[in-house]
Amino acid sequence: MNNYETKKTHIRPPVLSRSTSRSVLLRKRGVVYERLNSSNVTEALQMAVEVYPTTQAVSRVLGCGPADYLPSLRAYFLKCASESLSAVARKDGVVVGVALGVDLLDPSPVGVFPETDGMRILAEMRSELSNWYAASLPRAKGLMFYAKLGVVRPDTQRLGVGVTLAKLIVDLARESGFVMGVARATGNASGALFRSVLGFSDIASIEYETWERSDGTRPLEGLLNPKEASHYALLARSLVPGVWLG
């Protein structure tokens, strides 16, 4: 029992069940922020597949690369592009960041499955916390927003793209009627952003060094720099004053 505390990948354009027109949400410091939709989803997916594995300390030590993430990211991008809770950032016409948001109680889209041992380790760790937390929540959709994923090209991070994208999808969730926001932080920097900038509070966490799989092994023991990534954290915040679920 655990204690809770590159190479380019060719991507074909997804076929969406319904399209949404491009909608500019904000212009700031030379960056244009849009809703994720059918006109930008392929470019956003390509950027995320190439960048995300390189920015995640846990993914790097487990050897999870772009090809490992492609099936899962493609499935989620396809889903999110047909909804209204995700945003994309463009600089000089090129996608430099994306943030995905979903209903926490939505089932995983078709195509999400861990194919390698590294991805299975990540899935097991995520599921341990998310299943524990979900058990305390009302089983009604449209209440709990999940900030699923955020990716920003490293050369544009100083423009505040990640913070702006995170704030935008939280605002989109609030406007859509969600009353709580949930996020996960895989590294110390993302955890600090959610806590100090976005107002999230820790719900539970797993220490990478001591976390055990169901078979009793500790796959991350001694592999991570604790100054970069010490815990996998689950965080939450109210989107409506005076309301807290879970």
Short mmCIF file of C-alpha atoms in Angstrom, two decimals:
data_model
loop_
_atom_site.label_atom_id
_atom_site.label_comp_id
_atom_site.label_asym_id
_atom_site.label_seq_id
_atom_site.Cartn_x
_atom_site.Cartn_y
_atom_site.Cartn_z
CA MET A 1 0.00 0.00 0.00
CA ASN A 2 1.45 3.36 -0.98
CA ASN A 3 1.33 6.45 1.19
CA TYR A 4 -0.17 9.41 -0.66
CA GLU A 5 1.76 12.52 -0.15
CA THR A 6 14.08 14.18 -31.55
CA LYS A 7 12.63 12.39 -33.92
CA LYS A 8 9.52 13.68 -35.75
CA THR A 9 6.49 11.44 -35.82
CA HIS A 10 4.33 11.74 -38.93
CA ILE A 11 0.74 12.47 -37.99
CA ARG A 12 -2.24 12.28 -40.30
CA PRO A 13 -4.96 14.89 -39.70
CA PRO A 14 -7.66 13.45 -37.40
CA VAL A 15 -11.19 13.14 -38.73
CA LEU A 16 -13.45 15.01 -36.32
CA SER A 17 -17.06 14.15 -35.69
CA ARG A 18 -17.91 17.83 -35.83
CA SER A 19 -15.87 20.93 -36.54
CA THR A 20 -15.54 24.16 -34.66
CA SER A 21 -14.45 27.44 -36.22
CA ARG A 22 -11.26 29.15 -35.07
CA SER A 23 -11.97 31.41 -32.14
CA VAL A 24 -9.32 33.84 -30.91
CA LEU A 25 -9.44 34.04 -27.12
CA LEU A 26 -6.60 36.48 -26.41
CA ARG A 27 -3.65 38.33 -27.90
CA LYS A 28 -0.75 38.93 -25.51
CA ARG A 29 2.95 39.69 -25.96
CA GLY A 30 2.88 38.74 -29.63
CA VAL A 31 1.15 35.42 -28.95
CA VAL A 32 -2.34 34.60 -30.23
CA TYR A 33 -4.45 32.22 -28.12
CA GLU A 34 -7.23 30.22 -29.78
CA ARG A 35 -9.61 27.44 -28.94
CA LEU A 36 -8.36 24.02 -29.99
CA ASN A 37 -10.45 23.03 -33.01
CA SER A 38 -10.39 21.28 -36.37
CA SER A 39 -8.26 23.97 -38.00
CA ASN A 40 -5.34 23.76 -35.57
CA VAL A 41 -5.53 20.30 -33.98
CA THR A 42 -3.06 18.53 -36.29
CA GLU A 43 -0.34 21.14 -35.84
CA ALA A 44 -0.96 21.28 -32.09
CA LEU A 45 -0.76 17.48 -31.83
CA GLN A 46 2.49 17.38 -33.79
CA MET A 47 4.08 19.94 -31.48
CA ALA A 48 2.87 18.16 -28.34
CA VAL A 49 4.09 14.72 -29.45
CA GLU A 50 7.56 16.11 -30.17
CA VAL A 51 7.91 18.33 -27.08
CA TYR A 52 5.97 16.71 -24.23
CA PRO A 53 8.15 13.61 -23.63
CA THR A 54 11.31 15.75 -23.52
CA THR A 55 9.92 18.06 -20.82
CA GLN A 56 8.74 15.32 -18.44
CA ALA A 57 11.46 14.04 -16.12
CA VAL A 58 9.56 10.84 -15.32
CA SER A 59 8.99 10.09 -19.00
CA ARG A 60 12.66 10.59 -19.78
CA VAL A 61 13.93 8.18 -17.12
CA LEU A 62 11.38 5.56 -18.19
CA GLY A 63 12.39 5.91 -21.83
CA CYS A 64 8.96 7.06 -23.04
CA GLY A 65 9.33 8.92 -26.33
CA PRO A 66 7.10 10.49 -29.01
CA ALA A 67 6.05 7.17 -30.55
CA ASP A 68 4.92 5.92 -27.12
CA TYR A 69 2.79 8.98 -26.46
CA LEU A 70 1.27 9.31 -29.95
CA PRO A 71 -1.74 6.94 -29.54
CA SER A 72 -2.85 8.51 -26.26
CA LEU A 73 -2.24 12.13 -27.29
CA ARG A 74 -3.92 11.63 -30.66
CA ALA A 75 -7.03 10.21 -28.97
CA TYR A 76 -7.25 13.09 -26.48
CA PHE A 77 -6.56 15.80 -29.06
CA LEU A 78 -9.30 14.36 -31.27
CA LYS A 79 -11.72 14.42 -28.37
CA CYS A 80 -10.77 17.89 -27.14
CA ALA A 81 -10.86 19.49 -30.59
CA SER A 82 -14.58 18.66 -30.80
CA GLU A 83 -15.27 20.27 -27.42
CA SER A 84 -14.69 23.78 -26.01
CA LEU A 85 -12.35 23.39 -23.05
CA SER A 86 -8.88 23.47 -24.65
CA ALA A 87 -6.64 26.20 -26.05
CA VAL A 88 -3.70 26.68 -28.41
CA ALA A 89 -1.02 29.37 -28.52
CA ARG A 90 0.53 30.68 -31.75
CA LYS A 91 3.66 32.78 -32.17
CA ASP A 92 4.41 34.12 -35.66
CA GLY A 93 1.75 31.78 -37.02
CA VAL A 94 3.29 28.64 -35.49
CA VAL A 95 1.74 26.61 -32.65
CA VAL A 96 4.02 26.95 -29.61
CA GLY A 97 1.73 25.72 -26.83
CA VAL A 98 -1.43 23.82 -26.05
CA ALA A 99 -3.52 23.04 -22.96
CA LEU A 100 -6.17 20.33 -22.88
CA GLY A 101 -9.19 20.32 -20.60
CA VAL A 102 -11.86 17.63 -20.16
CA ASP A 103 -14.67 16.64 -17.84
CA LEU A 104 -13.01 14.61 -15.08
CA LEU A 105 -15.75 11.96 -15.26
CA ASP A 106 -15.56 11.49 -19.03
CA PRO A 107 -14.32 8.01 -19.97
CA SER A 108 -10.94 7.80 -21.68
CA PRO A 109 -11.34 8.16 -25.46
CA VAL A 110 -10.88 5.19 -27.76
CA GLY A 111 -7.20 4.70 -28.55
CA VAL A 112 -5.77 5.38 -25.08
CA PHE A 113 -3.78 2.33 -24.05
CA PRO A 114 -0.24 1.86 -22.66
CA GLU A 115 1.84 -0.25 -25.05
CA THR A 116 5.26 -0.17 -23.37
CA ASP A 117 6.32 -0.95 -19.82
CA GLY A 118 7.26 2.69 -19.25
CA MET A 119 3.81 3.86 -20.27
CA ARG A 120 2.19 1.13 -18.17
CA ILE A 121 4.13 2.37 -15.14
CA LEU A 122 2.89 5.92 -15.71
CA ALA A 123 -0.69 4.72 -16.19
CA GLU A 124 -0.60 2.65 -12.99
CA MET A 125 0.70 5.55 -10.94
CA ARG A 126 -1.88 8.00 -12.35
CA SER A 127 -4.71 5.54 -11.83
CA GLU A 128 -3.79 4.93 -8.20
CA LEU A 129 -4.37 8.58 -7.30
CA SER A 130 -7.21 9.36 -9.68
CA ASN A 131 -9.27 6.30 -8.66
CA TRP A 132 -8.79 7.14 -4.99
CA TYR A 133 -9.95 10.72 -5.56
CA ALA A 134 -12.83 9.84 -7.89
CA ALA A 135 -14.34 7.62 -5.22
CA SER A 136 -15.08 10.72 -3.12
CA LEU A 137 -16.79 12.70 -5.90
CA PRO A 138 -20.41 13.01 -7.00
CA ARG A 139 -21.02 10.95 -10.13
CA ALA A 140 -22.48 13.85 -12.10
CA LYS A 141 -20.86 15.17 -15.26
CA GLY A 142 -20.34 18.87 -15.85
CA LEU A 143 -19.09 19.61 -12.31
CA MET A 144 -15.41 18.59 -12.21
CA PHE A 145 -13.03 20.06 -14.78
CA TYR A 146 -9.71 18.32 -15.38
CA ALA A 147 -6.70 20.25 -16.72
CA LYS A 148 -5.45 17.19 -18.57
CA LEU A 149 -2.26 18.36 -20.25
CA GLY A 150 -0.12 21.42 -20.91
CA VAL A 151 2.77 21.62 -23.38
CA VAL A 152 4.85 24.65 -24.32
CA ARG A 153 7.85 24.85 -26.60
CA PRO A 154 10.88 25.64 -24.41
CA ASP A 155 11.99 28.58 -26.56
CA THR A 156 8.76 30.48 -25.80
CA GLN A 157 8.37 29.75 -22.09
CA ARG A 158 9.61 33.22 -21.10
CA LEU A 159 6.56 34.74 -22.77
CA GLY A 160 4.30 33.25 -20.09
CA VAL A 161 2.57 30.96 -22.57
CA GLY A 162 2.06 28.09 -20.13
CA VAL A 163 0.54 30.28 -17.42
CA THR A 164 -1.73 32.06 -19.90
CA LEU A 165 -2.95 28.78 -21.42
CA ALA A 166 -3.67 27.33 -17.98
CA LYS A 167 -5.64 30.42 -16.95
CA LEU A 168 -7.59 30.37 -20.20
CA ILE A 169 -8.78 26.77 -19.91
CA VAL A 170 -9.75 27.34 -16.27
CA ASP A 171 -11.81 30.33 -17.44
CA LEU A 172 -13.37 28.24 -20.22
CA ALA A 173 -14.34 25.60 -17.66
CA ARG A 174 -15.90 28.17 -15.34
CA GLU A 175 -17.85 29.70 -18.24
CA SER A 176 -19.09 26.22 -19.15
CA GLY A 177 -20.55 25.70 -15.68
CA PHE A 178 -17.89 23.58 -13.96
CA VAL A 179 -17.61 24.25 -10.24
CA MET A 180 -14.27 22.55 -9.44
CA GLY A 181 -10.95 22.26 -11.22
CA VAL A 182 -8.52 19.35 -10.89
CA ALA A 183 -4.95 19.15 -12.14
CA ARG A 184 -1.91 16.93 -11.84
CA ALA A 185 1.71 17.99 -11.52
CA THR A 186 4.47 15.57 -12.50
CA GLY A 187 7.33 17.94 -11.68
CA ASN A 188 8.20 20.54 -9.08
CA ALA A 189 7.92 23.49 -11.48
CA SER A 190 4.40 22.60 -12.66
CA GLY A 191 3.32 22.00 -9.07
CA ALA A 192 4.56 25.45 -8.05
CA LEU A 193 2.68 27.04 -10.98
CA PHE A 194 -0.61 25.41 -10.03
CA ARG A 195 -0.24 26.33 -6.36
CA SER A 196 1.18 29.85 -6.42
CA VAL A 197 -0.19 31.22 -9.70
CA LEU A 198 -3.43 29.33 -10.33
CA GLY A 199 -4.66 28.87 -6.75
CA PHE A 200 -4.76 25.06 -6.63
CA SER A 201 -4.24 23.11 -3.40
CA ASP A 202 -2.73 19.66 -2.94
CA ILE A 203 -5.22 16.81 -2.56
CA ALA A 204 -2.77 13.90 -2.54
CA SER A 205 0.66 12.97 -3.84
CA ILE A 206 2.94 10.04 -4.52
CA GLU A 207 6.66 10.18 -3.78
CA TYR A 208 8.50 8.89 -6.82
CA GLU A 209 11.40 7.48 -4.83
CA THR A 210 9.26 5.20 -2.66
CA TRP A 211 6.25 4.47 -4.89
CA GLU A 212 5.60 0.75 -5.38
CA ARG A 213 3.84 -0.93 -8.27
CA SER A 214 1.26 -3.62 -7.65
CA ASP A 215 4.05 -6.21 -7.99
CA GLY A 216 6.04 -4.60 -5.15
CA THR A 217 8.81 -3.11 -7.31
CA ARG A 218 9.96 0.52 -7.11
CA PRO A 219 10.59 1.45 -10.76
CA LEU A 220 11.60 5.07 -10.07
CA GLU A 221 13.84 4.54 -7.05
CA GLY A 222 17.12 6.42 -7.48
CA LEU A 223 16.33 7.62 -11.00
CA LEU A 224 15.03 11.16 -10.53
CA ASN A 225 16.62 14.37 -9.34
CA PRO A 226 14.36 15.39 -6.41
CA LYS A 227 15.03 19.07 -7.18
CA GLU A 228 13.33 18.56 -10.56
CA ALA A 229 10.66 16.00 -9.74
CA SER A 230 10.06 14.57 -6.28
CA HIS A 231 6.30 13.86 -6.23
CA TYR A 232 3.39 13.17 -8.53
CA ALA A 233 0.74 15.54 -7.16
CA LEU A 234 -3.02 15.78 -7.55
CA LEU A 235 -4.38 19.28 -6.96
CA ALA A 236 -7.79 20.96 -6.96
CA ARG A 237 -9.44 24.35 -6.64
CA SER A 238 -12.93 25.75 -6.52
CA LEU A 239 -14.14 27.57 -9.63
CA VAL A 240 -17.19 28.96 -7.81
CA PRO A 241 -16.72 30.83 -4.52
CA GLY A 242 -17.81 28.77 -1.53
CA VAL A 243 -18.09 25.48 -3.44
CA TRP A 244 -15.82 22.50 -2.77
CA LEU A 245 -16.45 18.92 -3.88
CA GLY A 246 -14.55 15.83 -2.83
#
